């Protein structure tokens, strides 16, 4: 709990080193439930979602030790029930279903929570498990899935869901026979989980394409692994440079994972330089407006939508951003308008009229990426802003205030 105090209108410059991806680290942690022995994960971000997932794993009997980006897991004994309160606080905990079903033949999980950005049903996950021979019972707010041994299946997703792709991949690693996932999600985090599971002895190919094939094996071991860099954390810092008229570099990234964002920034007039493991941006004299729609990878990432809307407030003219992944991801726009931004959200798009001078205000973050957008707005605003609800930002950004301070911002955390 607490809030951020931000003194805006300071030009950010410098270099920032990017952590491993939240949305991969969390899935690798649960994928370890399928194995035996001990794992070392490197490049794990120190964020509260990782702590929450560590709590879920501990409740399942896993020994977890986390320090300085290194996470050690010992999965020799996995048993028990997923803790309802932790599962309800984080959407990614639904990913324990696949591994536990495969390992224990039964899993009971409370309907997961997470950021308030849309309805987020689980039908694609559950239909996939059923096709693999599981029975699913819904008891109030709890799902109970059972399958003495899952069997392979040819599964076509109606939508390339990231979580469902990961869940079915994990479940299929130890199923009898071959599983094919068609219309699979293609995000870089899917390739990470394939490489991790293959390191444990699984036989998976095709991640990064729409068709993933998994040959079931009878047991999996352990592996050491380094988490893929967080393309969303990287994108957020690139925008922090641009919204303050600055310039700087994100280090330790896979530039190709940032392509949809970098294309947009170039179209806005920003200077973009791509190195082997780093990307630099330089602010133009003025930013151009844009039109973009979010979509599954390699489309424009929905997890950068609120942040680019914040940037659009500083572009000269009308920008239009269409949200095509989630159905309620504009909650933050009301807060941005308190800074003076001219934003009109409708059901699926946001129209931003720029460039508007922003002025400090008291803001409340309601979700992770919306919170990041408020931080960007506050960095660009004249005077002081307060951002409450920082627990949402802490879920996915490691020590954001310190990293921004190192780049020349004036941000402090006040603990209630
Ligand atoms: C992952 O969520 C990420 N979360 C999200 O990141 C990210 O926004 C999202 O993928 C899309 O890239 C984690 O990895 C922990 P989906 P996930 O299943 O797996 C619908 C962040 O800010 N759908 O691809 O939940 C769903 O409602 C977060 O870091 C169904 O209809 O995303 C949504 O509209 C937030 N039925 C769309 O698909 C299902 O069974 C995409 O969801 C599953 C999904």
XYZ file of C-alpha atoms and ligand atoms in Angstrom:
460
model
C 0.000 0.000 0.000
C 1.049 3.622 -0.329
C 1.280 6.229 -3.019
C 3.728 7.805 -5.397
C 4.493 11.531 -5.323
C 5.616 12.733 -8.741
C 7.110 16.139 -9.600
C 6.541 16.285 -13.324
C 8.129 17.955 -16.348
C 11.641 16.644 -15.852
C 13.309 15.350 -18.987
C 14.267 11.685 -18.608
C 17.535 10.452 -20.104
C 19.872 7.538 -19.637
C 19.936 3.750 -19.710
C 17.666 1.292 -17.937
C 18.219 -2.423 -17.708
C 15.099 -4.513 -18.296
C 14.009 -7.418 -16.073
C 12.650 -10.801 -17.058
C 9.026 -10.831 -18.189
C 6.350 -11.103 -15.508
C 4.100 -12.946 -17.917
C 6.741 -15.574 -18.566
C 8.223 -15.926 -15.057
C 4.802 -16.667 -13.529
C 4.117 -19.436 -16.063
C 7.588 -20.992 -15.729
C 7.017 -21.150 -11.973
C 3.844 -23.196 -12.429
C 5.331 -25.278 -15.266
C 7.952 -26.461 -12.753
C 5.097 -28.271 -10.955
C 5.273 -30.870 -13.736
C 8.885 -31.799 -12.944
C 11.023 -33.482 -10.323
C 13.961 -32.061 -8.386
C 15.217 -28.488 -8.210
C 15.127 -25.608 -10.653
C 16.998 -22.319 -10.873
C 15.242 -19.497 -12.703
C 17.327 -16.420 -13.521
C 16.220 -12.919 -14.487
C 13.034 -13.168 -12.403
C 11.559 -9.723 -11.611
C 11.114 -8.725 -7.983
C 7.406 -7.872 -8.218
C 4.447 -8.754 -6.030
C 2.877 -11.107 -8.605
C 6.001 -13.294 -8.320
C 5.631 -13.222 -4.506
C 1.970 -14.191 -4.826
C 2.820 -17.075 -7.137
C 5.563 -18.158 -4.723
C 2.837 -18.289 -2.045
C 0.643 -20.467 -4.275
C 3.550 -22.855 -4.896
C 4.499 -23.020 -1.196
C 0.907 -23.950 -0.345
C 1.286 -26.817 -2.825
C 4.376 -28.115 -1.012
C 7.055 -26.546 -3.237
C 10.187 -25.194 -1.553
C 10.758 -21.650 -2.903
C 13.730 -19.355 -2.349
C 13.939 -15.984 -4.124
C 16.789 -13.471 -3.943
C 18.347 -10.970 -6.386
C 16.477 -12.145 -9.448
C 17.279 -15.817 -8.792
C 14.428 -18.134 -7.939
C 15.069 -21.644 -6.689
C 12.257 -24.159 -6.671
C 12.271 -27.681 -5.278
C 9.240 -29.581 -6.529
C 10.015 -32.993 -5.033
C 6.700 -33.122 -3.220
C 3.665 -31.504 -4.811
C 0.307 -31.967 -3.166
C -2.625 -30.197 -1.569
C -4.962 -27.503 -2.609
C -4.448 -24.108 -4.202
C -5.002 -21.318 -1.657
C -8.247 -19.577 -2.602
C -7.276 -16.091 -1.407
C -4.026 -16.037 -3.424
C -5.645 -17.495 -6.544
C -8.381 -14.890 -6.368
C -5.797 -12.110 -6.261
C -3.994 -13.100 -9.451
C -5.267 -14.306 -12.812
C -2.065 -16.218 -13.666
C -2.786 -18.692 -10.866
C -5.330 -20.406 -13.143
C -2.254 -21.771 -14.914
C -1.765 -24.314 -12.106
C -4.691 -26.247 -13.589
C -2.761 -27.791 -16.487
C 0.273 -28.970 -14.489
C -1.701 -30.220 -11.472
C -4.208 -32.080 -13.624
C -1.334 -33.762 -15.444
C 0.609 -34.531 -12.279
C -2.083 -35.349 -9.717
C -5.089 -36.242 -11.882
C -7.261 -33.741 -10.020
C -7.236 -30.026 -9.395
C -9.519 -27.621 -7.620
C -9.067 -23.893 -8.304
C -11.099 -20.879 -7.274
C -12.148 -18.620 -10.146
C -9.061 -16.421 -10.514
C -8.926 -12.669 -10.037
C -6.386 -10.231 -11.465
C -6.575 -6.837 -13.133
C -10.037 -5.448 -13.734
C -9.763 -5.115 -17.517
C -12.553 -7.281 -18.878
C -14.763 -10.309 -18.414
C -11.945 -12.839 -18.975
C -13.803 -16.177 -19.169
C -11.966 -19.534 -19.041
C -14.007 -21.458 -21.617
C -11.059 -22.039 -23.991
C -8.929 -23.537 -21.194
C -11.758 -25.745 -19.918
C -12.879 -26.961 -23.369
C -9.266 -27.939 -24.097
C -8.986 -29.985 -20.888
C -12.301 -31.682 -21.706
C -11.069 -32.624 -25.166
C -8.111 -34.243 -23.443
C -10.440 -36.406 -21.343
C -10.908 -34.296 -18.203
C -14.260 -33.806 -16.511
C -14.902 -30.307 -15.221
C -17.306 -29.506 -12.444
C -18.164 -25.928 -11.544
C -19.024 -25.604 -7.843
C -20.011 -22.001 -7.258
C -16.801 -20.081 -7.691
C -14.596 -23.164 -7.875
C -13.565 -25.364 -10.793
C -12.866 -29.022 -10.091
C -11.126 -30.866 -12.941
C -10.411 -34.599 -12.889
C -8.623 -36.950 -15.267
C -6.825 -40.158 -14.188
C -4.592 -39.680 -17.250
C -5.101 -37.062 -19.914
C -4.908 -38.145 -23.534
C -3.702 -36.224 -26.565
C -6.222 -34.337 -28.715
C -6.445 -32.156 -31.796
C -7.685 -28.853 -30.371
C -8.639 -25.738 -32.333
C -8.969 -22.577 -30.231
C -11.714 -20.120 -31.192
C -9.265 -17.344 -30.152
C -5.472 -17.472 -29.624
C -5.642 -17.132 -25.834
C -2.221 -16.818 -24.191
C -3.264 -18.479 -20.940
C -5.156 -21.320 -22.627
C -2.225 -22.043 -24.961
C 0.091 -22.307 -21.953
C -2.332 -24.354 -19.882
C -2.985 -26.917 -22.628
C 0.729 -27.090 -23.524
C 1.554 -27.905 -19.912
C -1.262 -30.435 -19.543
C -0.254 -32.148 -22.797
C 3.403 -32.673 -21.860
C 2.510 -35.802 -19.896
C -0.693 -36.823 -21.699
C -0.910 -40.126 -23.553
C -0.114 -39.511 -27.217
C 0.032 -36.376 -29.325
C -1.735 -33.054 -28.762
C -2.040 -30.410 -31.450
C -3.099 -26.867 -30.580
C -4.348 -24.921 -33.590
C -4.833 -21.142 -33.575
C -2.400 -21.040 -30.644
C -1.132 -17.755 -29.191
C 2.269 -16.760 -30.626
C 3.620 -14.433 -27.911
C 7.365 -14.635 -27.058
C 6.333 -15.922 -23.615
C 4.875 -19.030 -25.331
C 8.280 -19.769 -26.866
C 9.832 -19.322 -23.414
C 7.555 -21.917 -21.851
C 8.170 -24.352 -24.732
C 11.954 -24.002 -24.280
C 11.635 -24.391 -20.508
C 9.442 -27.513 -20.744
C 11.699 -29.029 -23.413
C 14.631 -28.405 -21.044
C 12.708 -30.549 -18.520
C 12.385 -33.330 -21.109
C 9.094 -32.453 -22.851
C 8.654 -32.836 -26.602
C 7.057 -29.656 -27.893
C 7.501 -27.888 -31.199
C 5.869 -25.045 -33.044
C 5.688 -22.346 -30.330
C 5.720 -18.933 -31.991
C 3.559 -20.289 -34.839
C -0.217 -20.902 -34.779
C 0.225 -24.700 -34.549
C 1.937 -26.291 -31.545
C 2.498 -30.038 -31.339
C 3.195 -31.850 -28.087
C 4.197 -35.521 -27.808
C 3.328 -36.744 -24.331
C 6.133 -38.243 -22.213
C 5.841 -40.223 -18.975
C 7.937 -37.995 -16.740
C 9.738 -34.682 -16.655
C 12.866 -33.625 -14.761
C 14.266 -30.201 -13.870
C 16.212 -27.475 -15.686
C 17.833 -24.081 -15.143
C 16.488 -21.243 -17.256
C 16.730 -17.490 -17.815
C 13.413 -15.640 -18.278
C 12.875 -13.749 -21.562
C 13.165 -9.919 -21.177
C 9.951 -8.061 -20.429
C 8.877 -6.340 -23.641
C 6.138 -4.430 -21.792
C 8.456 -3.082 -19.081
C 10.875 -2.068 -21.874
C 8.097 -0.345 -23.827
C 6.915 1.528 -20.757
C 10.400 3.028 -20.149
C 10.773 3.961 -23.837
C 7.543 5.916 -23.467
C 8.800 7.544 -20.254
C 11.692 8.999 -22.294
C 9.410 10.226 -25.074
C 6.601 11.682 -22.961
C 9.130 13.884 -21.143
C 10.871 14.992 -24.349
C 13.954 12.973 -23.423
C 16.014 10.224 -24.942
C 17.408 6.968 -23.649
C 18.083 3.282 -23.976
C 16.498 0.085 -22.688
C 19.137 -2.630 -22.269
C 18.894 -6.389 -22.173
C 15.869 -6.668 -24.486
C 15.008 -8.714 -27.570
C 14.379 -5.818 -30.005
C 12.272 -7.927 -32.369
C 9.720 -8.468 -29.555
C 9.192 -4.697 -29.526
C 8.567 -4.335 -33.278
C 4.851 -3.338 -33.181
C 5.599 -0.622 -30.600
C 8.763 0.608 -32.337
C 6.887 0.868 -35.655
C 4.284 3.028 -33.932
C 6.915 5.247 -32.275
C 8.681 5.781 -35.612
C 5.358 6.708 -37.230
C 4.985 9.307 -34.446
C 8.321 10.841 -35.449
C 10.500 9.423 -32.671
C 14.080 8.475 -33.510
C 14.504 4.740 -32.918
C 17.839 2.944 -32.950
C 17.964 -0.822 -32.655
C 21.053 -2.596 -31.321
C 21.680 -6.269 -30.718
C 20.241 -6.368 -27.179
C 19.114 -2.771 -26.740
C 16.812 -0.116 -28.181
C 17.241 3.673 -27.977
C 14.705 6.410 -28.628
C 15.133 10.145 -29.213
C 12.272 12.624 -28.892
C 11.297 14.533 -32.039
C 10.510 18.274 -32.078
C 6.866 17.236 -31.869
C 5.028 13.898 -31.807
C 2.584 12.952 -34.588
C -0.808 11.401 -33.748
C -1.566 7.783 -34.670
C -4.255 5.194 -35.303
C -3.638 1.707 -33.986
C -5.611 -1.362 -32.855
C -4.417 -3.911 -30.310
C -4.314 -7.588 -31.231
C -2.710 -10.900 -30.360
C 1.055 -11.087 -31.062
C 2.519 -10.051 -33.485
C -0.182 -7.382 -33.275
C 0.090 -4.279 -31.115
C 0.156 -5.426 -27.448
C -2.886 -4.636 -25.347
C -0.506 -4.393 -22.383
C 0.949 -1.206 -23.960
C -2.458 0.317 -24.765
C -2.885 2.590 -21.707
C 0.729 3.785 -21.890
C 0.530 4.806 -25.565
C -2.756 6.600 -24.859
C -0.829 8.625 -22.253
C 1.798 9.408 -24.904
C -0.921 10.395 -27.401
C -1.887 13.298 -25.112
C 1.428 14.880 -26.184
C 1.006 14.238 -29.942
C -0.252 17.082 -32.150
C -3.689 16.060 -33.413
C -6.228 13.281 -32.990
C -5.083 9.756 -32.120
C -7.418 6.770 -32.168
C -6.638 3.580 -30.291
C -8.914 0.570 -30.708
C -8.815 -2.121 -28.006
C -9.567 -5.482 -29.590
C -8.351 -7.920 -26.903
C -10.118 -6.944 -23.665
C -13.598 -5.511 -23.275
C -13.012 -3.132 -20.317
C -9.535 -1.707 -20.491
C -10.218 2.029 -20.446
C -10.802 2.577 -16.710
C -7.634 4.671 -16.430
C -8.790 7.278 -19.005
C -10.945 9.118 -16.466
C -7.887 9.500 -14.228
C -5.708 10.712 -17.134
C -8.299 13.359 -17.929
C -7.847 14.731 -14.370
C -4.384 15.794 -15.564
C -6.019 17.798 -18.361
C -5.855 15.148 -21.097
C -8.635 15.329 -23.678
C -9.708 11.689 -23.973
C -13.002 10.194 -25.076
C -13.386 6.443 -24.571
C -16.279 4.556 -26.151
C -16.905 0.815 -25.949
C -13.935 -0.301 -28.031
C -11.826 2.766 -28.842
C -10.256 5.816 -27.248
C -9.965 9.123 -29.057
C -7.267 11.469 -27.782
C -6.992 15.104 -28.838
C -3.448 16.419 -28.411
C -1.232 18.020 -27.630
C -2.556 19.125 -24.260
C -0.531 20.602 -21.428
C -0.944 18.367 -18.379
C -1.122 19.599 -14.774
C -0.486 17.608 -11.596
C -3.507 15.971 -9.956
C -4.471 13.326 -7.399
C -4.853 10.039 -9.266
C -5.886 6.494 -8.409
C -4.461 3.482 -10.243
C -7.065 0.757 -10.741
C -4.981 -1.797 -12.644
C -1.368 -2.513 -13.562
C -0.940 -1.011 -17.039
C -3.476 1.747 -16.348
C -1.287 2.613 -13.341
C 1.769 2.779 -15.601
C -0.131 5.172 -17.898
C -0.924 7.433 -14.925
C 2.758 7.462 -14.001
C 3.635 8.516 -17.570
C 0.996 11.254 -17.484
C 2.286 12.489 -14.110
C 5.884 12.567 -15.430
C 4.749 14.887 -18.227
C 2.533 17.083 -16.028
C 3.441 20.467 -14.588
C 3.593 20.375 -10.769
C 2.976 17.564 -8.307
C 0.775 14.503 -8.779
C -0.058 11.761 -6.323
C -0.828 8.247 -7.523
C -2.686 6.008 -5.076
C -3.190 2.298 -5.696
C 0.516 1.684 -6.287
C 0.005 -1.952 -5.279
C -1.318 -2.426 -8.826
C 1.900 -1.007 -10.315
C 4.047 -3.106 -7.959
C 2.431 -6.251 -9.364
C 4.335 -5.881 -12.605
C 7.063 -3.219 -12.330
C 10.083 -3.724 -10.096
C 10.907 -0.599 -8.040
C 9.471 1.719 -10.686
C 10.074 4.864 -8.652
C 13.785 4.093 -8.157
C 14.348 3.245 -11.794
C 12.634 6.462 -12.898
C 14.682 8.491 -10.381
C 17.853 7.027 -11.896
C 16.700 8.438 -15.246
C 16.190 11.947 -13.811
C 12.573 11.837 -12.626
C 11.468 13.051 -9.217
C 9.280 10.268 -7.833
C 9.014 9.093 -4.248
C 6.971 6.448 -2.485
C 5.001 7.352 0.601
C 3.972 4.341 2.647
C 0.661 4.748 4.517
C -2.220 -12.760 -20.669
O -3.501 -12.819 -20.080
C -1.450 -11.761 -19.870
N -1.408 -12.179 -18.478
C -2.077 -10.398 -19.979
O -1.232 -9.482 -19.318
C -2.177 -9.991 -21.439
O -2.870 -8.772 -21.528
C -2.911 -11.070 -22.224
O -2.273 -12.366 -22.031
C -2.970 -10.778 -23.723
O -1.682 -10.616 -24.213
C -0.543 -13.086 -18.088
O 0.235 -13.611 -18.868
C -0.522 -13.411 -16.635
P -5.774 -14.252 -22.993
P -4.521 -13.997 -20.459
O -6.226 -15.582 -22.469
O -3.753 -15.246 -20.649
C -10.437 -13.955 -23.932
C -0.719 -7.613 -17.965
O -1.066 -6.409 -17.850
N -10.531 -15.345 -23.438
O -4.945 -14.218 -24.207
O -5.591 -13.970 -19.461
C -10.176 -13.008 -22.773
O -11.368 -12.680 -22.106
C -1.738 -8.672 -18.244
O 0.453 -7.999 -17.812
C -11.724 -16.029 -23.532
O -12.725 -15.504 -24.042
O -5.030 -13.454 -21.841
C -9.537 -11.833 -23.488
O -10.539 -10.999 -24.012
C -3.119 -8.305 -18.137
N -11.794 -17.307 -23.056
C -8.770 -12.485 -24.632
O -9.323 -13.809 -24.778
C -10.724 -17.927 -22.486
O -10.851 -19.114 -22.075
C -7.262 -12.609 -24.375
O -7.048 -13.351 -23.193
C -9.503 -17.229 -22.397
C -9.432 -15.942 -22.887
